[in-house]
Short mmCIF file of C-alpha atoms and ligand atoms in Angstrom, two decimals:
data_model
loop_
_atom_site.label_atom_id
_atom_site.label_comp_id
_atom_site.label_asym_id
_atom_site.label_seq_id
_atom_site.Cartn_x
_atom_site.Cartn_y
_atom_site.Cartn_z
CA UNK A 1 19.72 8.46 -5.42
CA UNK A 2 17.09 10.84 -6.78
CA UNK A 3 14.67 10.44 -3.91
CA UNK A 4 15.65 12.57 -0.95
CA UNK A 5 14.62 11.23 2.44
CA UNK A 6 15.60 12.77 5.74
CA UNK A 7 14.97 11.62 9.28
CA UNK A 8 13.86 14.50 11.49
CA UNK A 9 13.12 12.74 14.80
CA UNK A 10 14.02 9.45 16.47
CA UNK A 11 12.30 7.75 19.38
CA UNK A 12 14.91 6.74 21.93
CA UNK A 13 13.21 3.54 23.06
CA UNK A 14 12.02 2.06 19.74
CA UNK A 15 12.80 2.13 16.03
CA UNK A 16 10.10 4.79 15.42
CA UNK A 17 11.34 7.61 13.18
CA UNK A 18 9.76 10.76 11.78
CA UNK A 19 11.00 11.83 8.39
CA UNK A 20 10.44 13.86 5.25
CA UNK A 21 10.20 12.19 1.87
CA UNK A 22 10.79 14.61 -1.01
CA UNK A 23 8.87 13.34 -4.06
CA UNK A 24 8.45 15.08 -7.43
CA UNK A 25 4.92 16.10 -6.36
CA UNK A 26 5.70 17.32 -2.89
CA UNK A 27 7.03 16.45 0.52
CA UNK A 28 5.48 13.57 2.45
CA UNK A 29 5.79 13.54 6.21
CA UNK A 30 6.53 10.06 7.52
CA UNK A 31 5.34 7.85 9.04
CA UNK A 32 2.42 8.16 6.67
CA UNK A 33 -0.64 6.19 5.67
CA UNK A 34 -1.61 6.00 2.00
CA UNK A 35 -5.32 5.45 1.28
CA UNK A 36 -5.92 3.01 -1.56
CA UNK A 37 -7.25 4.61 -4.72
CA UNK A 38 -7.73 1.41 -6.64
CA UNK A 39 -8.92 2.66 -10.02
CA UNK A 40 -7.68 6.23 -9.67
CA UNK A 41 -10.25 6.99 -7.00
CA UNK A 42 -10.57 6.37 -3.28
CA UNK A 43 -14.10 4.98 -3.43
CA UNK A 44 -16.66 7.53 -2.27
CA UNK A 45 -14.19 10.37 -1.70
CA UNK A 46 -13.55 13.39 -3.88
CA UNK A 47 -9.99 14.60 -4.26
CA UNK A 48 -11.02 17.79 -2.40
CA UNK A 49 -12.14 15.67 0.55
CA UNK A 50 -8.87 13.73 0.51
CA UNK A 51 -6.98 17.02 0.61
CA UNK A 52 -9.09 18.30 3.50
CA UNK A 53 -8.45 15.05 5.36
CA UNK A 54 -4.72 15.66 5.02
CA UNK A 55 -3.90 12.77 2.69
CA UNK A 56 -0.28 13.23 1.68
CA UNK A 57 0.19 10.33 -0.72
CA UNK A 58 -2.23 7.99 -2.47
CA UNK A 59 -1.74 4.44 -3.68
CA UNK A 60 -3.18 3.52 -7.08
CA UNK A 61 -3.40 0.01 -8.51
CA UNK A 62 -1.55 -0.61 -11.73
CA UNK A 63 -3.59 -3.72 -12.56
CA UNK A 64 -6.90 -1.85 -12.59
CA UNK A 65 -5.62 1.21 -14.46
CA UNK A 66 -3.82 -0.95 -17.03
CA UNK A 67 -7.07 -2.74 -17.84
CA UNK A 68 -9.25 0.37 -17.65
CA UNK A 69 -8.86 2.99 -19.05
CA UNK A 70 -5.38 1.73 -20.08
CA UNK A 71 -1.98 3.17 -19.19
CA UNK A 72 -1.44 4.56 -22.69
CA UNK A 73 -4.64 6.57 -22.42
CA UNK A 74 -3.48 7.96 -19.08
CA UNK A 75 -0.02 8.75 -20.49
CA UNK A 76 -1.61 10.61 -23.43
CA UNK A 77 -3.70 12.60 -20.98
CA UNK A 78 -0.58 13.75 -19.14
CA UNK A 79 -0.22 11.02 -16.51
CA UNK A 80 -2.22 9.88 -13.53
CA UNK A 81 -1.84 13.04 -11.44
CA UNK A 82 -3.38 15.20 -14.13
CA UNK A 83 -5.92 12.58 -15.19
CA UNK A 84 -7.39 12.23 -11.71
CA UNK A 85 -6.88 15.82 -10.61
CA UNK A 86 -4.48 14.91 -7.81
CA UNK A 87 -1.35 17.10 -7.92
CA UNK A 88 0.13 15.42 -4.84
CA UNK A 89 2.33 12.33 -4.46
CA UNK A 90 1.14 8.96 -5.78
CA UNK A 91 2.61 5.48 -5.37
CA UNK A 92 1.63 2.71 -7.75
CA UNK A 93 1.99 -1.01 -7.08
CA UNK A 94 3.33 -3.37 -9.74
CA UNK A 95 0.03 -5.09 -10.40
CA UNK A 96 1.50 -8.42 -9.33
CA UNK A 97 -0.45 -8.76 -6.11
CA UNK A 98 -3.82 -8.35 -7.84
CA UNK A 99 -2.84 -10.62 -10.70
CA UNK A 100 -1.66 -13.37 -8.39
CA UNK A 101 -4.70 -13.12 -6.18
CA UNK A 102 -7.11 -13.59 -9.09
CA UNK A 103 -8.51 -16.97 -8.23
CA UNK A 104 -7.60 -19.35 -11.04
CA UNK A 105 -6.90 -16.45 -13.38
CA UNK A 106 -3.12 -16.04 -12.87
CA UNK A 107 -0.09 -18.26 -13.61
CA UNK A 108 3.49 -17.48 -12.63
CA UNK A 109 6.38 -18.38 -14.96
CA UNK A 110 10.07 -17.40 -14.94
CA UNK A 111 9.41 -14.58 -17.38
CA UNK A 112 6.34 -13.13 -15.70
CA UNK A 113 2.70 -13.76 -14.87
CA UNK A 114 -0.03 -14.78 -17.25
CA UNK A 115 -3.43 -13.56 -16.23
CA UNK A 116 -6.93 -13.10 -17.47
CA UNK A 117 -8.74 -9.82 -17.06
CA UNK A 118 -11.52 -9.96 -14.50
CA UNK A 119 -13.41 -7.56 -16.80
CA UNK A 120 -13.58 -9.43 -20.09
CA UNK A 121 -11.49 -12.59 -19.69
CA UNK A 122 -8.80 -11.34 -22.12
CA UNK A 123 -5.33 -12.81 -21.67
CA UNK A 124 -2.36 -10.66 -20.58
CA UNK A 125 1.28 -11.23 -19.67
CA UNK A 126 2.91 -9.08 -16.99
CA UNK A 127 6.71 -9.15 -16.86
CA UNK A 128 9.00 -7.20 -14.51
CA UNK A 129 9.82 -4.90 -17.43
CA UNK A 130 6.21 -4.49 -18.44
CA UNK A 131 5.23 -3.59 -14.85
CA UNK A 132 7.82 -0.78 -14.87
CA UNK A 133 6.74 0.30 -18.36
CA UNK A 134 3.10 0.61 -17.32
CA UNK A 135 3.96 2.47 -14.12
CA UNK A 136 6.21 4.89 -16.01
CA UNK A 137 3.28 5.63 -18.31
CA UNK A 138 1.06 6.30 -15.30
CA UNK A 139 3.81 8.58 -13.97
CA UNK A 140 3.53 8.01 -10.21
CA UNK A 141 6.14 9.37 -7.82
CA UNK A 142 7.08 5.95 -6.47
CA UNK A 143 6.78 2.72 -8.43
CA UNK A 144 7.27 -0.89 -7.35
CA UNK A 145 9.06 -3.88 -8.83
CA UNK A 146 7.07 -6.99 -9.74
CA UNK A 147 7.41 -9.59 -6.99
CA UNK A 148 5.92 -12.95 -6.14
CA UNK A 149 3.78 -12.84 -3.02
CA UNK A 150 2.81 -16.24 -1.62
CA UNK A 151 -0.02 -17.09 0.72
CA UNK A 152 0.34 -18.11 4.34
CA UNK A 153 1.16 -20.79 5.27
CA UNK A 154 3.64 -21.80 2.58
CA UNK A 155 6.32 -24.48 2.51
CA UNK A 156 9.99 -23.51 2.77
CA UNK A 157 10.49 -24.57 -0.86
CA UNK A 158 7.64 -22.36 -2.08
CA UNK A 159 8.91 -19.38 -0.11
CA UNK A 160 12.47 -19.91 -1.26
CA UNK A 161 11.44 -20.18 -4.89
CA UNK A 162 9.40 -16.97 -4.57
CA UNK A 163 12.34 -15.13 -2.97
CA UNK A 164 14.72 -16.17 -5.74
CA UNK A 165 12.24 -15.29 -8.47
CA UNK A 166 11.53 -11.94 -6.78
CA UNK A 167 15.28 -11.17 -6.81
CA UNK A 168 15.65 -12.06 -10.50
CA UNK A 169 12.59 -9.97 -11.34
CA UNK A 170 13.89 -7.09 -9.21
CA UNK A 171 17.17 -7.11 -11.18
CA UNK A 172 15.29 -7.13 -14.49
CA UNK A 173 13.01 -4.31 -13.31
CA UNK A 174 16.01 -2.24 -12.20
CA UNK A 175 17.87 -2.80 -15.50
CA UNK A 176 14.83 -1.84 -17.51
CA UNK A 177 14.11 1.17 -15.29
CA UNK A 178 17.68 2.43 -15.70
CA UNK A 179 17.53 2.04 -19.46
CA UNK A 180 14.35 4.06 -19.60
CA UNK A 181 14.84 6.61 -16.87
CA UNK A 182 18.49 7.12 -16.13
CA UNK A 183 19.62 6.67 -19.70
CA UNK A 184 22.43 4.51 -18.35
CA UNK A 185 22.27 2.22 -21.30
CA UNK A 186 25.79 0.83 -20.83
CA UNK A 187 26.10 -2.88 -21.35
CA UNK A 188 22.39 -3.67 -21.20
CA UNK A 189 21.77 -7.00 -19.55
CA UNK A 190 18.83 -7.69 -21.78
CA UNK A 191 19.65 -7.35 -25.44
CA UNK A 192 16.70 -7.46 -27.79
CA UNK A 193 17.25 -11.14 -28.51
CA UNK A 194 17.40 -12.03 -24.81
CA UNK A 195 14.22 -10.22 -23.97
CA UNK A 196 11.10 -12.18 -23.26
CA UNK A 197 8.72 -12.17 -26.24
CA UNK A 198 6.37 -9.83 -24.41
CA UNK A 199 9.01 -7.13 -24.30
CA UNK A 200 10.15 -7.12 -27.88
CA UNK A 201 7.23 -5.10 -29.13
CA UNK A 202 7.75 -2.58 -26.33
CA UNK A 203 11.13 -1.32 -27.48
CA UNK A 204 12.32 1.11 -28.44
CA UNK A 205 10.09 3.53 -26.59
CA UNK A 206 11.72 6.78 -25.67
CA UNK A 207 8.62 8.72 -24.70
CA UNK A 208 9.26 10.37 -21.36
CA UNK A 209 7.26 9.46 -18.31
CA UNK A 210 4.75 12.15 -17.37
CA UNK A 211 5.64 14.40 -14.48
CA UNK A 212 8.42 16.76 -13.47
CA UNK A 213 10.93 14.06 -12.48
CA UNK A 214 11.15 10.34 -13.04
CA UNK A 215 9.56 8.13 -10.41
CA UNK A 216 11.65 6.29 -7.84
CA UNK A 217 11.78 2.50 -7.97
CA UNK A 218 11.34 0.46 -4.78
CA UNK A 219 12.29 -3.21 -4.32
CA UNK A 220 10.10 -5.63 -2.33
CA UNK A 221 11.50 -8.02 0.28
CA UNK A 222 9.75 -11.40 0.38
CA UNK A 223 10.34 -14.55 2.45
CA UNK A 224 7.11 -15.06 4.38
CA UNK A 225 7.72 -15.62 8.07
CA UNK A 226 11.10 -17.31 7.47
CA UNK A 227 13.82 -15.04 8.82
CA UNK A 228 16.64 -16.73 6.93
CA UNK A 229 14.79 -16.16 3.66
CA UNK A 230 13.89 -12.59 4.65
CA UNK A 231 17.59 -11.91 5.21
CA UNK A 232 18.52 -13.47 1.86
CA UNK A 233 15.86 -11.46 0.08
CA UNK A 234 16.88 -8.17 1.73
CA UNK A 235 20.58 -8.73 1.05
CA UNK A 236 19.96 -9.54 -2.59
CA UNK A 237 17.80 -6.46 -3.10
CA UNK A 238 20.32 -4.23 -1.31
CA UNK A 239 22.97 -5.60 -3.66
CA UNK A 240 20.84 -4.50 -6.66
CA UNK A 241 20.15 -1.16 -4.96
CA UNK A 242 16.79 0.64 -4.79
CA UNK A 243 15.65 4.08 -3.66
CA UNK A 244 13.39 2.53 -1.07
CA UNK A 245 12.41 -0.92 0.18
CA UNK A 246 9.04 -2.49 0.76
CA UNK A 247 8.20 -5.46 2.92
CA UNK A 248 5.73 -7.65 1.06
CA UNK A 249 4.13 -10.97 1.84
CA UNK A 250 2.81 -10.01 5.27
CA UNK A 251 -0.78 -9.67 6.43
CA UNK A 252 -1.66 -12.65 4.27
CA UNK A 253 -3.16 -14.64 7.13
CA UNK A 254 -0.30 -15.09 9.60
CA UNK A 255 -0.92 -14.36 13.32
CA UNK A 256 -0.58 -10.69 14.14
CA UNK A 257 2.39 -11.23 16.45
CA UNK A 258 4.28 -12.82 13.55
CA UNK A 259 3.46 -9.86 11.33
CA UNK A 260 5.04 -7.58 13.90
CA UNK A 261 8.04 -9.80 14.48
CA UNK A 262 8.84 -10.27 10.79
CA UNK A 263 8.25 -6.56 10.04
CA UNK A 264 10.69 -5.62 12.79
CA UNK A 265 13.27 -8.19 11.75
CA UNK A 266 13.08 -7.19 8.09
CA UNK A 267 13.08 -3.45 8.77
CA UNK A 268 16.27 -4.01 10.76
CA UNK A 269 17.92 -5.45 7.64
CA UNK A 270 17.12 -2.35 5.58
CA UNK A 271 18.97 0.98 5.71
CA UNK A 272 17.47 3.47 8.15
CA UNK A 273 18.06 6.34 5.72
CA UNK A 274 15.94 4.85 2.93
CA UNK A 275 12.11 4.70 3.00
CA UNK A 276 10.73 1.44 4.41
CA UNK A 277 7.23 0.54 3.31
CA UNK A 278 5.08 -2.21 4.82
CA UNK A 279 2.57 -3.26 2.18
CA UNK A 280 -1.09 -3.92 2.97
CA UNK A 281 -1.03 -3.53 6.78
CA UNK A 282 -3.35 -2.94 8.73
CA UNK A 283 -5.44 -1.62 11.68
CA UNK A 284 -4.54 1.66 13.44
CA UNK A 285 -2.97 -0.45 16.19
CA UNK A 286 -0.93 -2.37 13.60
CA UNK A 287 0.31 0.92 12.17
CA UNK A 288 1.39 2.14 15.59
CA UNK A 289 3.13 -1.14 16.41
CA UNK A 290 4.91 -1.25 13.07
CA UNK A 291 6.01 2.39 13.32
CA UNK A 292 7.66 1.34 16.59
CA UNK A 293 9.40 -1.41 14.62
CA UNK A 294 10.93 0.91 12.04
CA UNK A 295 8.33 1.22 9.26
CA UNK A 296 7.73 4.61 7.58
CA UNK A 297 5.06 4.00 4.89
CA UNK A 298 1.78 2.09 5.00
CA UNK A 299 -1.22 1.34 2.82
CA UNK A 300 -4.28 -0.78 3.47
CA UNK A 301 -7.79 -1.18 2.08
CA UNK A 302 -9.14 -1.69 5.58
CA UNK A 303 -10.35 1.83 6.45
CA UNK A 304 -12.12 2.28 3.12
CA UNK A 305 -13.38 -1.25 2.48
CA UNK A 306 -14.58 -1.75 6.04
CA UNK A 307 -16.31 1.62 5.95
CA UNK A 308 -18.37 0.56 2.96
CA UNK A 309 -19.39 -2.52 4.95
CA UNK A 310 -20.52 -0.42 7.88
CA UNK A 311 -17.49 -1.08 10.08
CA UNK A 312 -15.76 1.94 11.56
CA UNK A 313 -12.61 2.39 13.62
CA UNK A 314 -12.94 4.41 16.81
CA UNK A 315 -10.82 5.31 19.82
CA UNK A 316 -12.67 2.48 21.62
CA UNK A 317 -12.10 -0.14 18.93
CA UNK A 318 -14.17 -1.26 15.95
CA UNK A 319 -17.88 -0.54 15.72
CA UNK A 320 -20.34 -2.13 13.29
CA UNK A 321 -22.68 0.80 12.90
CA UNK A 322 -25.30 -1.03 10.85
CA UNK A 323 -26.14 -3.26 13.81
CA UNK A 324 -29.61 -2.96 15.34
CA UNK A 325 -28.24 -1.76 18.67
CA UNK A 326 -27.47 1.64 17.12
CA UNK A 327 -31.04 2.27 15.88
CA UNK A 328 -31.69 4.89 18.58
CA UNK A 329 -28.09 5.78 19.42
CA UNK A 330 -27.67 9.55 19.12
CA UNK A 331 -23.95 9.56 19.80
CA UNK A 332 -21.46 10.22 16.99
CA UNK A 333 -19.50 7.27 15.59
CA UNK A 334 -16.68 8.19 17.95
CA UNK A 335 -17.32 10.84 20.62
CA UNK A 336 -13.57 11.46 20.75
CA UNK A 337 -13.32 12.12 16.99
CA UNK A 338 -13.22 15.66 15.60
CA UNK A 339 -14.06 14.76 11.98
CA UNK A 340 -16.89 16.52 10.17
CA UNK A 341 -18.99 13.32 10.17
CA UNK A 342 -18.74 12.88 13.93
CA UNK A 343 -19.49 16.55 14.50
CA UNK A 344 -22.71 16.36 12.52
CA UNK A 345 -24.22 12.88 12.29
CA UNK A 346 -25.35 10.23 14.77
CA UNK A 347 -24.88 6.47 14.82
CA UNK A 348 -28.65 6.12 14.41
CA UNK A 349 -28.56 8.15 11.18
CA UNK A 350 -25.53 6.25 9.85
CA UNK A 351 -27.22 2.95 10.68
CA UNK A 352 -30.35 4.06 8.89
CA UNK A 353 -28.34 4.98 5.78
CA UNK A 354 -26.69 1.56 5.74
CA UNK A 355 -29.94 -0.32 6.26
CA UNK A 356 -31.63 1.74 3.53
CA UNK A 357 -28.74 1.13 1.14
CA UNK A 358 -28.10 4.84 0.70
CA UNK A 359 -24.83 5.75 -0.97
CA UNK A 360 -24.16 8.43 1.63
CA UNK A 361 -23.63 5.61 4.16
CA UNK A 362 -20.33 4.46 2.66
CA UNK A 363 -19.25 8.02 1.95
CA UNK A 364 -19.66 9.20 5.55
CA UNK A 365 -18.16 6.04 7.05
CA UNK A 366 -15.16 6.25 4.67
CA UNK A 367 -14.63 9.89 5.60
CA UNK A 368 -14.59 9.05 9.29
CA UNK A 369 -12.32 6.01 8.91
CA UNK A 370 -9.77 7.89 6.80
CA UNK A 371 -9.83 10.74 9.29
CA UNK A 372 -9.21 8.25 12.09
CA UNK A 373 -6.23 6.66 10.29
CA UNK A 374 -4.69 9.96 9.20
CA UNK A 375 -5.22 11.49 12.62
CA UNK A 376 -3.50 8.50 14.22
CA UNK A 377 -0.50 9.02 11.94
CA UNK A 378 -0.51 12.77 12.65
CA UNK A 379 -0.48 12.08 16.39
CA UNK A 380 2.38 9.63 15.94
CA UNK A 381 4.44 12.20 14.00
CA UNK A 382 3.77 14.90 16.56
CA UNK A 383 4.59 12.55 19.40
CA UNK A 384 7.89 11.66 17.75
CA UNK A 385 8.71 15.33 17.34
CA UNK A 386 8.07 16.00 21.03
CA UNK A 387 9.59 12.80 22.38
CA UNK A 388 6.17 11.48 23.50
CA UNK A 389 5.91 8.40 21.30
CA UNK A 390 5.48 5.84 24.08
CA UNK A 391 2.61 7.68 25.72
CA UNK A 392 0.71 7.98 22.43
CA UNK A 393 1.46 4.34 21.62
CA UNK A 394 -0.12 3.17 24.84
CA UNK A 395 -3.30 5.11 24.08
CA UNK A 396 -3.92 3.72 20.61
CA UNK A 397 -6.29 0.85 20.68
CA UNK A 398 -7.72 -1.11 17.80
CA UNK A 399 -9.22 -4.42 16.82
CA UNK A 400 -7.77 -7.75 17.86
CA UNK A 401 -6.87 -11.08 16.31
CA UNK A 402 -4.69 -11.24 13.21
CA UNK A 403 -3.41 -8.32 11.19
CA UNK A 404 -4.98 -9.69 8.05
CA UNK A 405 -7.77 -7.70 6.41
CA UNK A 406 -9.22 -11.03 5.32
CA UNK A 407 -9.37 -12.46 8.81
CA UNK A 408 -10.45 -9.68 11.03
CA UNK A 409 -11.83 -10.52 14.40
CA UNK A 410 -14.42 -8.18 15.82
CA UNK A 411 -14.67 -8.04 19.60
CA UNK A 412 -17.42 -10.38 20.84
CA UNK A 413 -19.63 -7.54 22.02
CA UNK A 414 -19.83 -6.07 18.51
CA UNK A 415 -20.00 -9.24 16.53
CA UNK A 416 -23.72 -9.23 15.57
CA UNK A 417 -22.53 -8.60 12.05
CA UNK A 418 -18.81 -8.83 11.35
CA UNK A 419 -16.81 -6.34 9.33
ZN1 ZN B 1 -15.19 10.83 13.01
#
């Protein structure tokens, strides 16, 4: 295993763990939250601001970078870190989630996913091998296998089919990754003639991935809310063997309690000494609850996307700052927050910026929300170190309803305009 991960503190009463993840671009303290930098940028934030906020690792979307400016362009320019001026750890997704969520634009086959670009309608085919190939060109620290994520609710047959396909794709991704990265060519499982047509033009390519060390490949456990399928999926991926394991297919519309239950169950199937990453979840409260259930890595668009819509997270819950009630409110977004936005600007000013359509509105709200998320994670890590996890857990409050970013429920009192 090239990716060193060490656990430095354990909570006695829960599965919460603090750890250190040693990536080629630096050490990441876990549990950690990764802001989403879709197209090589966290919208509205400069890299300097992200550093000052204490961002330790970013997530970038393979789908968007593949389409624009193109992974080959980024490889030629020395990889994503250099291209975007971010010398710290980066994780890229496989592109599958975006492709499959393109309404009417994606089609899953045994070999991969056909999709049309949302930019110009051009047709593309993403295979497990191609997803690794593109991510190696981008040169992130952690890369993901292509998986099939299905919506909630889904029938047992649909979930089972997706689990089996995800396993076959994970094996293909691993074989391809080893050929390219480890040089363990051995008896390659995919000879040229067995490769899907999409792959044949890719090989041979021996150009090294950018960066000091090759990225680490993570597998993704699927299975929806079906525990038998989750177990099957986890066992099959463990058999293949990855440097870390993600839990996919959650926060797709299921009730929040089910998100927690399945995250806990699945985390319990995965080795404690390997990074466990819960994809696409959630509110600060979700993060806290899932840390308690054994998750180490998180990403979610919620703090950044909601911020741009005028919805901020505070120690008292969510607040829709563009609502009329804040027109004369001189308080900061969150009186308990120490971020530079809360120290300087009022709710009334923020509301004015949103109403006037000023670009500073989204910038300030994003800054605050990211600070709130990162500060929550910092408090969790410190609490774990000092054996105070339960007391911090009881203080964290967030929104309510489901854990899904698409189905947020704003408390009644703030619901004039939803997030
Ligand atoms: Zn703040």
